mmCIF file with all atom_site columns, C-alpha atoms in Angstrom:
data_model
loop_
_atom_site.group_PDB
_atom_site.id
_atom_site.type_symbol
_atom_site.label_atom_id
_atom_site.label_alt_id
_atom_site.label_comp_id
_atom_site.label_asym_id
_atom_site.label_entity_id
_atom_site.label_seq_id
_atom_site.pdbx_PDB_ins_code
_atom_site.Cartn_x
_atom_site.Cartn_y
_atom_site.Cartn_z
_atom_site.occupancy
_atom_site.B_iso_or_equiv
_atom_site.pdbx_formal_charge
_atom_site.auth_seq_id
_atom_site.auth_comp_id
_atom_site.auth_asym_id
_atom_site.auth_atom_id
_atom_site.pdbx_PDB_model_num
ATOM 1   C CA . UNK A 1 1   ? 54.256 0.095   -5.000  1.00 94.00 ? 243 UNK A CA 1
ATOM 2   C CA . UNK A 1 2   ? 51.214 -1.344  -7.162  1.00 96.00 ? 244 UNK A CA 1
ATOM 3   C CA . UNK A 1 3   ? 50.204 2.028   -7.253  1.00 97.00 ? 245 UNK A CA 1
ATOM 4   C CA . UNK A 1 4   ? 53.213 2.951   -9.580  1.00 97.00 ? 246 UNK A CA 1
ATOM 5   C CA . UNK A 1 5   ? 54.114 -0.556  -11.298 1.00 97.00 ? 247 UNK A CA 1
ATOM 6   C CA . UNK A 1 6   ? 51.049 -2.478  -11.680 1.00 96.00 ? 248 UNK A CA 1
ATOM 7   C CA . UNK A 1 7   ? 50.027 -3.616  -14.850 1.00 96.00 ? 249 UNK A CA 1
ATOM 8   C CA . UNK A 1 8   ? 47.449 -0.845  -16.858 1.00 93.00 ? 250 UNK A CA 1
ATOM 9   C CA . UNK A 1 9   ? 44.194 -1.848  -15.447 1.00 94.00 ? 251 UNK A CA 1
ATOM 10  C CA . UNK A 1 10  ? 45.283 -4.182  -12.447 1.00 96.00 ? 252 UNK A CA 1
ATOM 11  C CA . UNK A 1 11  ? 44.969 -1.117  -10.061 1.00 97.00 ? 253 UNK A CA 1
ATOM 12  C CA . UNK A 1 12  ? 42.280 1.411   -10.172 1.00 97.00 ? 254 UNK A CA 1
ATOM 13  C CA . UNK A 1 13  ? 43.170 3.284   -7.171  1.00 98.00 ? 255 UNK A CA 1
ATOM 14  C CA . UNK A 1 14  ? 44.876 3.113   -3.860  1.00 98.00 ? 256 UNK A CA 1
ATOM 15  C CA . UNK A 1 15  ? 44.317 3.842   -0.235  1.00 98.00 ? 257 UNK A CA 1
ATOM 16  C CA . UNK A 1 16  ? 47.637 4.716   1.495   1.00 98.00 ? 258 UNK A CA 1
ATOM 17  C CA . UNK A 1 17  ? 46.832 4.363   5.430   1.00 98.00 ? 259 UNK A CA 1
ATOM 18  C CA . UNK A 1 18  ? 49.554 6.142   7.152   1.00 98.00 ? 260 UNK A CA 1
ATOM 19  C CA . UNK A 1 19  ? 52.446 4.971   5.227   1.00 97.00 ? 261 UNK A CA 1
ATOM 20  C CA . UNK A 1 20  ? 56.060 5.455   5.912   1.00 96.00 ? 262 UNK A CA 1
ATOM 21  C CA . UNK A 1 21  ? 57.062 7.237   2.974   1.00 98.00 ? 263 UNK A CA 1
ATOM 22  C CA . UNK A 1 22  ? 60.565 8.480   3.118   1.00 97.00 ? 264 UNK A CA 1
ATOM 23  C CA . UNK A 1 23  ? 60.847 7.871   6.802   1.00 96.00 ? 265 UNK A CA 1
ATOM 24  C CA . UNK A 1 24  ? 61.513 4.202   6.191   1.00 96.00 ? 266 UNK A CA 1
ATOM 25  C CA . UNK A 1 25  ? 64.413 4.682   4.065   1.00 96.00 ? 267 UNK A CA 1
ATOM 26  C CA . UNK A 1 26  ? 68.048 4.856   5.606   1.00 95.00 ? 268 UNK A CA 1
ATOM 27  C CA . UNK A 1 27  ? 68.827 8.005   3.621   1.00 95.00 ? 269 UNK A CA 1
ATOM 28  C CA . UNK A 1 28  ? 65.709 9.600   2.858   1.00 96.00 ? 270 UNK A CA 1
ATOM 29  C CA . UNK A 1 29  ? 65.435 12.569  0.223   1.00 95.00 ? 271 UNK A CA 1
ATOM 30  C CA . UNK A 1 30  ? 63.404 14.527  2.834   1.00 96.00 ? 272 UNK A CA 1
ATOM 31  C CA . UNK A 1 31  ? 62.968 14.172  6.449   1.00 94.00 ? 273 UNK A CA 1
ATOM 32  C CA . UNK A 1 32  ? 64.212 11.904  9.059   1.00 95.00 ? 274 UNK A CA 1
ATOM 33  C CA . UNK A 1 33  ? 65.156 8.263   8.108   1.00 95.00 ? 275 UNK A CA 1
ATOM 34  C CA . UNK A 1 34  ? 64.242 5.063   9.624   1.00 95.00 ? 276 UNK A CA 1
ATOM 35  C CA . UNK A 1 35  ? 67.353 5.171   12.137  1.00 93.00 ? 277 UNK A CA 1
ATOM 36  C CA . UNK A 1 36  ? 65.601 8.459   13.694  1.00 92.00 ? 278 UNK A CA 1
ATOM 37  C CA . UNK A 1 37  ? 62.373 6.810   14.025  1.00 92.00 ? 279 UNK A CA 1
ATOM 38  C CA . UNK A 1 38  ? 61.484 3.067   14.706  1.00 92.00 ? 280 UNK A CA 1
ATOM 39  C CA . UNK A 1 39  ? 64.709 1.811   13.451  1.00 94.00 ? 281 UNK A CA 1
ATOM 40  C CA . UNK A 1 40  ? 66.504 1.171   16.712  1.00 94.00 ? 282 UNK A CA 1
ATOM 41  C CA . UNK A 1 41  ? 63.432 -0.883  18.016  1.00 94.00 ? 283 UNK A CA 1
ATOM 42  C CA . UNK A 1 42  ? 63.648 -2.960  14.866  1.00 94.00 ? 284 UNK A CA 1
ATOM 43  C CA . UNK A 1 43  ? 67.228 -3.519  15.585  1.00 94.00 ? 285 UNK A CA 1
ATOM 44  C CA . UNK A 1 44  ? 66.701 -4.614  19.088  1.00 94.00 ? 286 UNK A CA 1
ATOM 45  C CA . UNK A 1 45  ? 64.058 -7.250  17.731  1.00 94.00 ? 287 UNK A CA 1
ATOM 46  C CA . UNK A 1 46  ? 66.378 -8.369  15.054  1.00 94.00 ? 288 UNK A CA 1
ATOM 47  C CA . UNK A 1 47  ? 69.225 -8.880  17.587  1.00 94.00 ? 289 UNK A CA 1
ATOM 48  C CA . UNK A 1 48  ? 67.379 -10.575 20.470  1.00 94.00 ? 290 UNK A CA 1
ATOM 49  C CA . UNK A 1 49  ? 64.692 -12.103 18.794  1.00 93.00 ? 291 UNK A CA 1
ATOM 50  C CA . UNK A 1 50  ? 66.342 -13.261 15.464  1.00 91.00 ? 292 UNK A CA 1
ATOM 51  C CA . UNK A 1 51  ? 65.136 -14.172 11.990  1.00 88.00 ? 293 UNK A CA 1
ATOM 52  C CA . UNK A 1 52  ? 61.788 -15.856 12.444  1.00 87.00 ? 294 UNK A CA 1
ATOM 53  C CA . UNK A 1 53  ? 62.442 -15.792 16.163  1.00 89.00 ? 295 UNK A CA 1
ATOM 54  C CA . UNK A 1 54  ? 65.467 -17.989 15.786  1.00 90.00 ? 296 UNK A CA 1
ATOM 55  C CA . UNK A 1 55  ? 66.809 -16.618 18.874  1.00 92.00 ? 297 UNK A CA 1
ATOM 56  C CA . UNK A 1 56  ? 63.903 -15.677 20.926  1.00 92.00 ? 298 UNK A CA 1
ATOM 57  C CA . UNK A 1 57  ? 65.800 -13.815 23.755  1.00 95.00 ? 299 UNK A CA 1
ATOM 58  C CA . UNK A 1 58  ? 62.690 -11.817 25.223  1.00 94.00 ? 300 UNK A CA 1
ATOM 59  C CA . UNK A 1 59  ? 64.428 -11.296 28.641  1.00 94.00 ? 301 UNK A CA 1
ATOM 60  C CA . UNK A 1 60  ? 67.401 -10.023 26.841  1.00 96.00 ? 302 UNK A CA 1
ATOM 61  C CA . UNK A 1 61  ? 65.272 -7.827  24.564  1.00 95.00 ? 303 UNK A CA 1
ATOM 62  C CA . UNK A 1 62  ? 63.437 -6.204  27.735  1.00 95.00 ? 304 UNK A CA 1
ATOM 63  C CA . UNK A 1 63  ? 66.946 -5.731  29.610  1.00 96.00 ? 305 UNK A CA 1
ATOM 64  C CA . UNK A 1 64  ? 68.313 -3.822  26.497  1.00 96.00 ? 306 UNK A CA 1
ATOM 65  C CA . UNK A 1 65  ? 65.267 -1.464  26.026  1.00 96.00 ? 307 UNK A CA 1
ATOM 66  C CA . UNK A 1 66  ? 66.096 1.247   28.537  1.00 94.00 ? 308 UNK A CA 1
ATOM 67  C CA . UNK A 1 67  ? 70.054 1.059   27.608  1.00 95.00 ? 309 UNK A CA 1
ATOM 68  C CA . UNK A 1 68  ? 69.534 1.174   23.966  1.00 94.00 ? 310 UNK A CA 1
ATOM 69  C CA . UNK A 1 69  ? 66.414 3.132   23.017  1.00 94.00 ? 311 UNK A CA 1
ATOM 70  C CA . UNK A 1 70  ? 65.324 6.839   23.500  1.00 89.00 ? 312 UNK A CA 1
ATOM 71  C CA . UNK A 1 71  ? 62.534 7.269   25.950  1.00 88.00 ? 313 UNK A CA 1
ATOM 72  C CA . UNK A 1 72  ? 59.705 7.428   23.476  1.00 89.00 ? 314 UNK A CA 1
ATOM 73  C CA . UNK A 1 73  ? 61.315 4.257   21.764  1.00 91.00 ? 315 UNK A CA 1
ATOM 74  C CA . UNK A 1 74  ? 61.081 2.525   24.935  1.00 92.00 ? 316 UNK A CA 1
ATOM 75  C CA . UNK A 1 75  ? 57.407 3.135   25.628  1.00 91.00 ? 317 UNK A CA 1
ATOM 76  C CA . UNK A 1 76  ? 56.477 1.833   22.097  1.00 88.00 ? 318 UNK A CA 1
ATOM 77  C CA . UNK A 1 77  ? 58.750 -1.248  22.819  1.00 90.00 ? 319 UNK A CA 1
ATOM 78  C CA . UNK A 1 78  ? 57.097 -2.013  26.298  1.00 91.00 ? 320 UNK A CA 1
ATOM 79  C CA . UNK A 1 79  ? 53.757 -0.677  26.023  1.00 86.00 ? 321 UNK A CA 1
ATOM 80  C CA . UNK A 1 80  ? 52.145 -4.042  25.854  1.00 78.00 ? 322 UNK A CA 1
ATOM 81  C CA . UNK A 1 81  ? 53.999 -5.174  28.797  1.00 84.00 ? 323 UNK A CA 1
ATOM 82  C CA . UNK A 1 82  ? 57.098 -7.119  29.523  1.00 87.00 ? 324 UNK A CA 1
ATOM 83  C CA . UNK A 1 83  ? 56.048 -10.496 30.816  1.00 90.00 ? 325 UNK A CA 1
ATOM 84  C CA . UNK A 1 84  ? 55.805 -11.889 27.519  1.00 90.00 ? 326 UNK A CA 1
ATOM 85  C CA . UNK A 1 85  ? 55.628 -10.758 23.778  1.00 90.00 ? 327 UNK A CA 1
ATOM 86  C CA . UNK A 1 86  ? 52.396 -9.760  22.485  1.00 86.00 ? 328 UNK A CA 1
ATOM 87  C CA . UNK A 1 87  ? 50.555 -11.867 20.240  1.00 87.00 ? 329 UNK A CA 1
ATOM 88  C CA . UNK A 1 88  ? 51.128 -9.446  17.291  1.00 85.00 ? 330 UNK A CA 1
ATOM 89  C CA . UNK A 1 89  ? 54.953 -9.270  18.122  1.00 88.00 ? 331 UNK A CA 1
ATOM 90  C CA . UNK A 1 90  ? 54.817 -13.314 18.062  1.00 88.00 ? 332 UNK A CA 1
ATOM 91  C CA . UNK A 1 91  ? 53.541 -13.107 14.555  1.00 88.00 ? 333 UNK A CA 1
ATOM 92  C CA . UNK A 1 92  ? 56.078 -10.595 13.370  1.00 87.00 ? 334 UNK A CA 1
ATOM 93  C CA . UNK A 1 93  ? 59.437 -11.650 11.602  1.00 90.00 ? 335 UNK A CA 1
ATOM 94  C CA . UNK A 1 94  ? 62.431 -9.512  12.885  1.00 91.00 ? 336 UNK A CA 1
ATOM 95  C CA . UNK A 1 95  ? 64.155 -10.333 9.686   1.00 92.00 ? 337 UNK A CA 1
ATOM 96  C CA . UNK A 1 96  ? 61.503 -7.774  8.153   1.00 91.00 ? 338 UNK A CA 1
ATOM 97  C CA . UNK A 1 97  ? 62.616 -4.934  10.567  1.00 91.00 ? 339 UNK A CA 1
ATOM 98  C CA . UNK A 1 98  ? 66.506 -5.652  9.760   1.00 93.00 ? 340 UNK A CA 1
ATOM 99  C CA . UNK A 1 99  ? 65.673 -5.081  6.079   1.00 94.00 ? 341 UNK A CA 1
ATOM 100 C CA . UNK A 1 100 ? 64.654 -1.563  6.812   1.00 92.00 ? 342 UNK A CA 1
ATOM 101 C CA . UNK A 1 101 ? 67.507 -0.806  9.181   1.00 93.00 ? 343 UNK A CA 1
ATOM 102 C CA . UNK A 1 102 ? 69.960 -2.129  6.580   1.00 95.00 ? 344 UNK A CA 1
ATOM 103 C CA . UNK A 1 103 ? 68.390 -0.436  3.560   1.00 93.00 ? 345 UNK A CA 1
ATOM 104 C CA . UNK A 1 104 ? 67.719 -3.521  1.750   1.00 94.00 ? 346 UNK A CA 1
ATOM 105 C CA . UNK A 1 105 ? 63.772 -3.139  1.817   1.00 91.00 ? 347 UNK A CA 1
ATOM 106 C CA . UNK A 1 106 ? 64.140 0.060   -0.254  1.00 89.00 ? 348 UNK A CA 1
ATOM 107 C CA . UNK A 1 107 ? 67.559 -0.330  -1.916  1.00 91.00 ? 349 UNK A CA 1
ATOM 108 C CA . UNK A 1 108 ? 65.882 -1.012  -5.218  1.00 92.00 ? 350 UNK A CA 1
ATOM 109 C CA . UNK A 1 109 ? 62.995 1.360   -4.971  1.00 93.00 ? 351 UNK A CA 1
ATOM 110 C CA . UNK A 1 110 ? 63.686 4.799   -3.706  1.00 96.00 ? 352 UNK A CA 1
ATOM 111 C CA . UNK A 1 111 ? 60.406 6.479   -2.632  1.00 97.00 ? 353 UNK A CA 1
ATOM 112 C CA . UNK A 1 112 ? 60.870 9.619   -4.671  1.00 97.00 ? 354 UNK A CA 1
ATOM 113 C CA . UNK A 1 113 ? 61.284 7.498   -7.834  1.00 97.00 ? 355 UNK A CA 1
ATOM 114 C CA . UNK A 1 114 ? 58.265 5.267   -7.197  1.00 97.00 ? 356 UNK A CA 1
ATOM 115 C CA . UNK A 1 115 ? 56.078 8.243   -6.069  1.00 98.00 ? 357 UNK A CA 1
ATOM 116 C CA . UNK A 1 116 ? 56.834 9.690   -9.499  1.00 98.00 ? 358 UNK A CA 1
ATOM 117 C CA . UNK A 1 117 ? 55.554 6.877   -11.152 1.00 98.00 ? 359 UNK A CA 1
ATOM 118 C CA . UNK A 1 118 ? 52.125 6.516   -9.415  1.00 98.00 ? 360 UNK A CA 1
ATOM 119 C CA . UNK A 1 119 ? 49.171 5.721   -12.113 1.00 98.00 ? 361 UNK A CA 1
ATOM 120 C CA . UNK A 1 120 ? 45.961 5.815   -10.116 1.00 98.00 ? 362 UNK A CA 1
ATOM 121 C CA . UNK A 1 121 ? 44.331 8.200   -7.875  1.00 98.00 ? 363 UNK A CA 1
ATOM 122 C CA . UNK A 1 122 ? 45.179 7.941   -4.154  1.00 98.00 ? 364 UNK A CA 1
ATOM 123 C CA . UNK A 1 123 ? 43.609 8.646   -0.785  1.00 98.00 ? 365 UNK A CA 1
ATOM 124 C CA . UNK A 1 124 ? 46.368 9.449   1.644   1.00 99.00 ? 366 UNK A CA 1
ATOM 125 C CA . UNK A 1 125 ? 45.679 9.255   5.425   1.00 98.00 ? 367 UNK A CA 1
ATOM 126 C CA . UNK A 1 126 ? 48.289 10.699  7.632   1.00 99.00 ? 368 UNK A CA 1
ATOM 127 C CA . UNK A 1 127 ? 48.189 9.914   11.123  1.00 98.00 ? 369 UNK A CA 1
ATOM 128 C CA . UNK A 1 128 ? 49.738 11.079  14.700  1.00 96.00 ? 370 UNK A CA 1
ATOM 129 C CA . UNK A 1 129 ? 53.243 12.305  13.938  1.00 97.00 ? 371 UNK A CA 1
ATOM 130 C CA . UNK A 1 130 ? 55.870 14.573  15.951  1.00 95.00 ? 372 UNK A CA 1
ATOM 131 C CA . UNK A 1 131 ? 59.470 14.962  16.402  1.00 93.00 ? 373 UNK A CA 1
ATOM 132 C CA . UNK A 1 132 ? 60.779 13.996  19.660  1.00 90.00 ? 374 UNK A CA 1
ATOM 133 C CA . UNK A 1 133 ? 62.769 17.159  21.156  1.00 87.00 ? 375 UNK A CA 1
ATOM 134 C CA . UNK A 1 134 ? 65.286 14.869  23.184  1.00 83.00 ? 376 UNK A CA 1
ATOM 135 C CA . UNK A 1 135 ? 66.367 12.628  20.261  1.00 83.00 ? 377 UNK A CA 1
ATOM 136 C CA . UNK A 1 136 ? 65.095 14.411  17.175  1.00 86.00 ? 378 UNK A CA 1
ATOM 137 C CA . UNK A 1 137 ? 63.566 11.317  16.296  1.00 89.00 ? 379 UNK A CA 1
ATOM 138 C CA . UNK A 1 138 ? 60.208 10.913  14.289  1.00 95.00 ? 380 UNK A CA 1
ATOM 139 C CA . UNK A 1 139 ? 57.307 9.635   16.267  1.00 94.00 ? 381 UNK A CA 1
ATOM 140 C CA . UNK A 1 140 ? 54.821 8.342   13.914  1.00 95.00 ? 382 UNK A CA 1
ATOM 141 C CA . UNK A 1 141 ? 55.297 6.776   10.294  1.00 96.00 ? 383 UNK A CA 1
ATOM 142 C CA . UNK A 1 142 ? 55.638 10.150  8.225   1.00 97.00 ? 384 UNK A CA 1
ATOM 143 C CA . UNK A 1 143 ? 56.851 13.772  9.400   1.00 98.00 ? 385 UNK A CA 1
ATOM 144 C CA . UNK A 1 144 ? 54.858 16.638  7.703   1.00 98.00 ? 386 UNK A CA 1
ATOM 145 C CA . UNK A 1 145 ? 57.615 17.679  5.219   1.00 98.00 ? 387 UNK A CA 1
ATOM 146 C CA . UNK A 1 146 ? 57.709 13.986  3.845   1.00 98.00 ? 388 UNK A CA 1
ATOM 147 C CA . UNK A 1 147 ? 53.844 14.086  3.541   1.00 99.00 ? 389 UNK A CA 1
ATOM 148 C CA . UNK A 1 148 ? 54.228 17.208  1.729   1.00 99.00 ? 390 UNK A CA 1
ATOM 149 C CA . UNK A 1 149 ? 56.809 15.829  -0.682  1.00 99.00 ? 391 UNK A CA 1
ATOM 150 C CA . UNK A 1 150 ? 54.515 12.553  -1.325  1.00 99.00 ? 392 UNK A CA 1
ATOM 151 C CA . UNK A 1 151 ? 51.399 14.893  -2.362  1.00 99.00 ? 393 UNK A CA 1
ATOM 152 C CA . UNK A 1 152 ? 54.007 17.216  -4.579  1.00 99.00 ? 394 UNK A CA 1
ATOM 153 C CA . UNK A 1 153 ? 55.392 13.975  -6.141  1.00 99.00 ? 395 UNK A CA 1
ATOM 154 C CA . UNK A 1 154 ? 52.076 12.359  -7.049  1.00 99.00 ? 396 UNK A CA 1
ATOM 155 C CA . UNK A 1 155 ? 50.707 15.725  -8.441  1.00 99.00 ? 397 UNK A CA 1
ATOM 156 C CA . UNK A 1 156 ? 53.415 16.162  -10.692 1.00 98.00 ? 398 UNK A CA 1
ATOM 157 C CA . UNK A 1 157 ? 53.061 12.406  -11.955 1.00 98.00 ? 399 UNK A CA 1
ATOM 158 C CA . UNK A 1 158 ? 49.575 13.795  -13.108 1.00 98.00 ? 400 UNK A CA 1
ATOM 159 C CA . UNK A 1 159 ? 47.569 11.694  -10.404 1.00 98.00 ? 401 UNK A CA 1
ATOM 160 C CA . UNK A 1 160 ? 45.056 12.900  -7.836  1.00 98.00 ? 402 UNK A CA 1
ATOM 161 C CA . UNK A 1 161 ? 45.691 12.579  -4.629  1.00 99.00 ? 403 UNK A CA 1
ATOM 162 C CA . UNK A 1 162 ? 43.528 13.058  -1.689  1.00 99.00 ? 404 UNK A CA 1
ATOM 163 C CA . UNK A 1 163 ? 45.473 14.046  1.607   1.00 99.00 ? 405 UNK A CA 1
ATOM 164 C CA . UNK A 1 164 ? 43.676 13.423  4.786   1.00 98.00 ? 406 UNK A CA 1
ATOM 165 C CA . UNK A 1 165 ? 45.487 14.417  8.334   1.00 98.00 ? 407 UNK A CA 1
ATOM 166 C CA . UNK A 1 166 ? 44.377 12.498  11.400  1.00 98.00 ? 408 UNK A CA 1
ATOM 167 C CA . UNK A 1 167 ? 46.945 13.890  13.799  1.00 96.00 ? 409 UNK A CA 1
ATOM 168 C CA . UNK A 1 168 ? 45.504 11.924  16.869  1.00 95.00 ? 410 UNK A CA 1
ATOM 169 C CA . UNK A 1 169 ? 45.029 8.687   14.901  1.00 96.00 ? 411 UNK A CA 1
ATOM 170 C CA . UNK A 1 170 ? 46.910 5.920   15.901  1.00 92.00 ? 412 UNK A CA 1
ATOM 171 C CA . UNK A 1 171 ? 49.122 4.148   12.675  1.00 93.00 ? 413 UNK A CA 1
ATOM 172 C CA . UNK A 1 172 ? 46.404 1.668   12.184  1.00 93.00 ? 414 UNK A CA 1
ATOM 173 C CA . UNK A 1 173 ? 43.164 3.431   11.816  1.00 96.00 ? 415 UNK A CA 1
ATOM 174 C CA . UNK A 1 174 ? 41.257 0.329   10.452  1.00 96.00 ? 416 UNK A CA 1
ATOM 175 C CA . UNK A 1 175 ? 42.275 -1.331  13.858  1.00 92.00 ? 417 UNK A CA 1
ATOM 176 C CA . UNK A 1 176 ? 41.748 2.132   16.148  1.00 93.00 ? 418 UNK A CA 1
ATOM 177 C CA . UNK A 1 177 ? 38.408 3.218   14.315  1.00 96.00 ? 419 UNK A CA 1
ATOM 178 C CA . UNK A 1 178 ? 37.233 0.824   11.548  1.00 96.00 ? 420 UNK A CA 1
ATOM 179 C CA . UNK A 1 179 ? 34.142 3.002   11.173  1.00 97.00 ? 421 UNK A CA 1
ATOM 180 C CA . UNK A 1 180 ? 36.222 6.234   10.628  1.00 97.00 ? 422 UNK A CA 1
ATOM 181 C CA . UNK A 1 181 ? 38.309 4.081   8.215   1.00 96.00 ? 423 UNK A CA 1
ATOM 182 C CA . UNK A 1 182 ? 35.541 2.843   6.395   1.00 96.00 ? 424 UNK A CA 1
ATOM 183 C CA . UNK A 1 183 ? 33.978 6.402   6.242   1.00 96.00 ? 425 UNK A CA 1
ATOM 184 C CA . UNK A 1 184 ? 37.102 7.958   4.956   1.00 95.00 ? 426 UNK A CA 1
#
């Protein structure tokens, strides 16, 4: 957002680390939207854990996962175990996920409009992504056609964009490989 809308001189360049451009919208201009990717998991967190963990029904969440999620989504949901929520999930507010699945997060800022307004040079790292054959869902933050549109829109805005593909990298490169992140 700041890449496009910051005051002149406030931002001189941007590093976009595996951003969910288009894929985090409910009805994106290109590629699969949030409901065909991680959105159903966000919905379960919102339903069973509640805004700011006001419900906190971890056992109900665990029981619902195999019923309500595609296999790959269930794997993502349970990869850290089922005995108790991971620390990073405890620090997460399910209300944030609800904002994505309801569309309220991006309602006033469609990605194609924002990307057409970028005013600084950008480094865009694109990490692991694939389309699940069983569900048609996007596994990853941004599908290839979405990344292509991002590059196209930023270039049309007159800005330099350096696209780097890391197809085997987790969403958080800075967490998985801090040295590579710093070197990139």
